[in-house]
Tab-separated table of C-alpha atoms in Angstrom:
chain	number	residue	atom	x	y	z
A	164	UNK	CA	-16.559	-37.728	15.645
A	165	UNK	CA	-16.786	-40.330	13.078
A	166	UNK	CA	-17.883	-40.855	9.400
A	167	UNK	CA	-21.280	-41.393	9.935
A	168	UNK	CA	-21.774	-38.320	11.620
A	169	UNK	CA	-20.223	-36.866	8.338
A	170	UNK	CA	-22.986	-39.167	6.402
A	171	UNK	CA	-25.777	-37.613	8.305
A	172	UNK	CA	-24.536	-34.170	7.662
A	173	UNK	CA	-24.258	-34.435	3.733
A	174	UNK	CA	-27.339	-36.641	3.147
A	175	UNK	CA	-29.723	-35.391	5.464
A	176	UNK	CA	-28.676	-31.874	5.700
A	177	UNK	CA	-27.030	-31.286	2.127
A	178	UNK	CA	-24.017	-30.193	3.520
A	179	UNK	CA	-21.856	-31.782	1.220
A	180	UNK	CA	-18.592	-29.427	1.584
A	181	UNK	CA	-18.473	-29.795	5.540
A	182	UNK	CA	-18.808	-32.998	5.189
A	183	UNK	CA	-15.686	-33.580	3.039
A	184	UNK	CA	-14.044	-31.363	5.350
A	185	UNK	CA	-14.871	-33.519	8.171
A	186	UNK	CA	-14.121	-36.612	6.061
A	187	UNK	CA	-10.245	-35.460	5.230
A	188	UNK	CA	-10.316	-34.033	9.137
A	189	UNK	CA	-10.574	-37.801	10.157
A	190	UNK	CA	-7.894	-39.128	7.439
A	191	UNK	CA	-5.133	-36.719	8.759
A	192	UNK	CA	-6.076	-37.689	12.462
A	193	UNK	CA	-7.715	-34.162	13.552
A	194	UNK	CA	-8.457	-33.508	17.598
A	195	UNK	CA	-11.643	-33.334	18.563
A	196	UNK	CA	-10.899	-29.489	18.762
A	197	UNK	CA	-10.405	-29.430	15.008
A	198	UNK	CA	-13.452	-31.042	14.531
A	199	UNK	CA	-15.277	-29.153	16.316
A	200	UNK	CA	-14.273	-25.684	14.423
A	201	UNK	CA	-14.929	-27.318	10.935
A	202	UNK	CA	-18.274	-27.580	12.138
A	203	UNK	CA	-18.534	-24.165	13.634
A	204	UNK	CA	-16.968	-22.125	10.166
A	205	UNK	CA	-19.138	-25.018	8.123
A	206	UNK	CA	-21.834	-23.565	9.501
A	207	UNK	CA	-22.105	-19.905	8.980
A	208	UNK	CA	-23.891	-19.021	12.454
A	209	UNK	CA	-20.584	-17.494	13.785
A	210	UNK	CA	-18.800	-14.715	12.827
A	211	UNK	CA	-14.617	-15.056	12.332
A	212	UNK	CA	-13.938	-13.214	15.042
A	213	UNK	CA	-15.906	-15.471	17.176
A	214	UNK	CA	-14.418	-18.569	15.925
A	215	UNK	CA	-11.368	-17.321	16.914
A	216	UNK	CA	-12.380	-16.737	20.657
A	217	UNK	CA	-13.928	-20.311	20.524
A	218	UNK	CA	-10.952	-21.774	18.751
A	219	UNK	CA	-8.358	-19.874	21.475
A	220	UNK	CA	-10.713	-21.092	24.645
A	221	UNK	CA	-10.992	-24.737	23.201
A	222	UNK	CA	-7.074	-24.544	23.418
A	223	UNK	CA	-7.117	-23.056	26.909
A	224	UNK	CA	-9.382	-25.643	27.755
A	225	UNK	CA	-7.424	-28.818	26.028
A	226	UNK	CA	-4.453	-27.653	27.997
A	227	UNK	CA	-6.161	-27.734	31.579
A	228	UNK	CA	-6.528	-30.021	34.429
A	229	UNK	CA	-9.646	-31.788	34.314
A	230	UNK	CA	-10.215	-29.678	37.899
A	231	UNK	CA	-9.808	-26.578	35.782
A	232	UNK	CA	-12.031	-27.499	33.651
A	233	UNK	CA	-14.449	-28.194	36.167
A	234	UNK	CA	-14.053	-24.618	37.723
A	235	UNK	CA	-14.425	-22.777	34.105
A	236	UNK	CA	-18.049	-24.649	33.583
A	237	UNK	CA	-18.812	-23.701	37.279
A	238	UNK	CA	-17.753	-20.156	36.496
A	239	UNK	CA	-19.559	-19.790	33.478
A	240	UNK	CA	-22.628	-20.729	35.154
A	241	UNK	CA	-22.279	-17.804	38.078
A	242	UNK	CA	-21.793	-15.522	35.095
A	243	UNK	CA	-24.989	-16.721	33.589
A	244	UNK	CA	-26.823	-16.419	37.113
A	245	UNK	CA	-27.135	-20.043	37.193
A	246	UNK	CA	-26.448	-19.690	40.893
A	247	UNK	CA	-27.717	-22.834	41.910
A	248	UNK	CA	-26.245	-25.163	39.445
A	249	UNK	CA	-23.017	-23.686	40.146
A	250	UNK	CA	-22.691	-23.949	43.262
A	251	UNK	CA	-23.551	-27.967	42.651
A	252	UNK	CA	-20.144	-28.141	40.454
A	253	UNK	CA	-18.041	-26.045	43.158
A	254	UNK	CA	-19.293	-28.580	46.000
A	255	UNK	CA	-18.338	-31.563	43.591
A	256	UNK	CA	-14.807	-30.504	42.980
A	257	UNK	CA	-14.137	-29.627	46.571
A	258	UNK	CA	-15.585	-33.686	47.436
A	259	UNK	CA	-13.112	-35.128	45.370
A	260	UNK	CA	-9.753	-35.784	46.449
A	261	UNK	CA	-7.789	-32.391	46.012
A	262	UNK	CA	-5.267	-33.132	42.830
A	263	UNK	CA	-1.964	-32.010	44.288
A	264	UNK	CA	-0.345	-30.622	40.887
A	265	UNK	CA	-2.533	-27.586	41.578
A	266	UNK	CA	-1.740	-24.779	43.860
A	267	UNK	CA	-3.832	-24.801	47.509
A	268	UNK	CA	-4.992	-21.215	46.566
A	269	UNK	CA	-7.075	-22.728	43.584
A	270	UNK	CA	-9.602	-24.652	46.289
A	271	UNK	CA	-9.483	-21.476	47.996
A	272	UNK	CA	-10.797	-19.330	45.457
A	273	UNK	CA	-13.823	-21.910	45.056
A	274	UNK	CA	-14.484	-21.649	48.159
A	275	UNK	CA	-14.715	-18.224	47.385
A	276	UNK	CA	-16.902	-18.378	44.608
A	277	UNK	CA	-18.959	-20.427	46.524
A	278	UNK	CA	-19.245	-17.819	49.305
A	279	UNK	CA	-20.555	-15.380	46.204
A	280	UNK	CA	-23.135	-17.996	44.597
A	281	UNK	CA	-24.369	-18.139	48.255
A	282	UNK	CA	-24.031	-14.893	49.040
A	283	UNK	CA	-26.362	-13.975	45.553
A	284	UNK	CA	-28.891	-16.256	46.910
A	285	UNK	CA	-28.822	-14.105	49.890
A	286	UNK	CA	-27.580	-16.903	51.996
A	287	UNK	CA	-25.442	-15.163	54.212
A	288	UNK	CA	-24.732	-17.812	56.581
A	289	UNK	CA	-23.936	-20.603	54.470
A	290	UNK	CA	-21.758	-17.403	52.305
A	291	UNK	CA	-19.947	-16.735	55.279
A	292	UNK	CA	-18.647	-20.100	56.220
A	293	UNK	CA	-17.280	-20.318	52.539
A	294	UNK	CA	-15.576	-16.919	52.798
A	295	UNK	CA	-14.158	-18.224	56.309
A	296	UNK	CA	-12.873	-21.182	54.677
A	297	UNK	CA	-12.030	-19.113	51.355
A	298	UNK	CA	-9.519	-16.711	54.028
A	299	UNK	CA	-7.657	-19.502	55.934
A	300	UNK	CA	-6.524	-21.264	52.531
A	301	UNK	CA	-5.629	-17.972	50.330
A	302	UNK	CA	-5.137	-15.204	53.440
A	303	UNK	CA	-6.244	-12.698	50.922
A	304	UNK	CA	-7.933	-9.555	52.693
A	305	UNK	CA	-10.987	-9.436	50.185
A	306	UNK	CA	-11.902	-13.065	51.390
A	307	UNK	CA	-11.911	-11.806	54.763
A	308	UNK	CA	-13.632	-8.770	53.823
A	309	UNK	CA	-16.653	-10.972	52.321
A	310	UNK	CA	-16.494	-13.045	55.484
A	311	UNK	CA	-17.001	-10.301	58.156
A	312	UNK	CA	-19.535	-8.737	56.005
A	313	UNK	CA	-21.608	-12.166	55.112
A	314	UNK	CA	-21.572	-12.389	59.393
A	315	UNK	CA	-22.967	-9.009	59.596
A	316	UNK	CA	-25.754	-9.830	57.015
A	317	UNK	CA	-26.137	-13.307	58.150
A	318	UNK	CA	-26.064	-12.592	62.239
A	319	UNK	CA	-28.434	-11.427	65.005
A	320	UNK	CA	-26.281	-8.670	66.052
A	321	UNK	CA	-25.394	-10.156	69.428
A	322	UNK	CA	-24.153	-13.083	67.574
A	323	UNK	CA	-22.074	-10.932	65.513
A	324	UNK	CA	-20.513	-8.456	68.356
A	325	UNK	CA	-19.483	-11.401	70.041
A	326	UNK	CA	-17.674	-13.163	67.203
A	327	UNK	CA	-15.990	-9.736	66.767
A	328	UNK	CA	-15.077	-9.352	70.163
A	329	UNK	CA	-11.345	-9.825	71.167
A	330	UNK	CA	-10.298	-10.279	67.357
A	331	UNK	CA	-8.805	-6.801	66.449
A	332	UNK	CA	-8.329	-7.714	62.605
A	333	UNK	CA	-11.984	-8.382	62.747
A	334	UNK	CA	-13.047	-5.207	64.609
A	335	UNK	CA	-10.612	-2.926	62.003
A	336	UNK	CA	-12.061	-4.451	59.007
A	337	UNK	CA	-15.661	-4.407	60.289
A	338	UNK	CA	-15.173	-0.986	60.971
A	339	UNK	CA	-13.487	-0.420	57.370
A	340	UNK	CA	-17.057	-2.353	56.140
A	341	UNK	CA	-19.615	0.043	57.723
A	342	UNK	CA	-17.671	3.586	56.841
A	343	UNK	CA	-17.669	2.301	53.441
A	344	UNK	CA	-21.650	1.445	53.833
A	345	UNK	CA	-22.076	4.819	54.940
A	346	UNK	CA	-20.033	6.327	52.305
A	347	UNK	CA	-21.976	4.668	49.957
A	348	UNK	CA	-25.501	5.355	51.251
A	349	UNK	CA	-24.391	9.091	51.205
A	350	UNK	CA	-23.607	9.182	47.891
A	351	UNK	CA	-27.048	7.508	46.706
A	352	UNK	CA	-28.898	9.310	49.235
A	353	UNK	CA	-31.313	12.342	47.385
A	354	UNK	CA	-30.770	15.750	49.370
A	355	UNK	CA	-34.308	16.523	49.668
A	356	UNK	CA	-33.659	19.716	51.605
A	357	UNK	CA	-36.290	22.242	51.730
A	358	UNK	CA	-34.238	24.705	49.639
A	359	UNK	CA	-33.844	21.846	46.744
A	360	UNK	CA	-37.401	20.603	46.497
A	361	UNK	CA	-38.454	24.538	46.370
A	362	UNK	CA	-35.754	24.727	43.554
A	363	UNK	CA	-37.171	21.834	41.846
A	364	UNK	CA	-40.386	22.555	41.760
A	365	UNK	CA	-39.534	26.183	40.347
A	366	UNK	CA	-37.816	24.572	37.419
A	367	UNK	CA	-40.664	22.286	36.871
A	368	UNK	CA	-43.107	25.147	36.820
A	369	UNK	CA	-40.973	26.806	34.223
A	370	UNK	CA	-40.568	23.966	31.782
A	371	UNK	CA	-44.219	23.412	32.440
A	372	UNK	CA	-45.125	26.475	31.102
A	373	UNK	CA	-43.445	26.237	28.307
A	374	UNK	CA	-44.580	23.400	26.959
């Protein structure tokens, strides 16, 4: 963000008018936001509409925490699959000392999201520790949910009977976990009953025959 930034873009790109609009940008003090969106509606890669999501996220993001803003590149990373990378940036924020202006619950929902970059890795164990740690902070039954269900991925199932044993929250919603496994393996289950594959192949034949 200075002039010879603006220098570079006029004589070695020919880009005369952003330049001057980057020029009168500096004179009259502009953020770095500003600058930024002269560049991107100099530049004719972006359509309006777009520049206005940029513009109103650039704003969201000049009015965060600097732990906030740490979060939103981590979450844009799990949204890109960048698992890996992502789960760097959720380990760094939870290293540093917590900033107290922010609610408790905020660290609990990155331990959250790092219970889901783990558990997309298939790294149930290491999931379920975050989702344990995820539950005690924000007491929110989908954390616990995740947790149960990352110890019934992640555990030999002696292992995991005896962590549910004497817990009845954890029975109930490990109970809750497996109807709704069952419900769903029903309903993507093919009925390949002898009456439907005889059906099948009869409507085969037909459209066979017709072509």
């Amino acid at each position: 963000m200075n002039r010879r930034l603006c220098d570079w873009l006029e004589d070695e790109l020919g880009l005369a008018k952003m330049a001057e609009d980057l020029r009168r940008d500096l004179d009259q003090n502009a953020t770095l936001e500003e600058f930024v969106l002269t560049i991107l509606k100099g530049s004719v890669i972006y359509a309006p509409s777009e520049i206005v999501k940029i513009q109103n996220l650039l704003e969201q993001l000049k009015n965060q925490r600097d732990v906030e803003r740490a979060k939103y590149k981590a979450d844009s990373l799990m949204k890109s699959g960048e698992y890996e990378s992502a789960i760097l940036v959720y380990q760094s924020i939870l290293s540093q000392d917590w900033d107290e202006s922010v609610n408790k619950k905020f660290y609990g929902k990155i331990y959250g999201c790092l219970g889901s970059a783990y558990g997309y890795l298939f790294l149930y164990k290491e999931a379920a520790l975050m989702f344990k740690e995820a539950y005690s902070i924000c007491e929110e039954e989908d954390m616990l949910k995740a947790y149960i269900y990352c110890c019934y991925r992640g555990l030999p199932e002696k292992d995991y009977v005896k962590m549910l044993s004497g817990n009845s929250m954890f029975l109930s919603m490990s109970a809750k976990i497996k109807a709704e496994m069952e419900e769903a393996k029903k309903e993507n289950d093919l009925d390949f009953s002898d009456e439907k594959l005889i059906t099948w192949k009869s409507e085969n034949r037909r459209i066979d025959k017709k072509s």
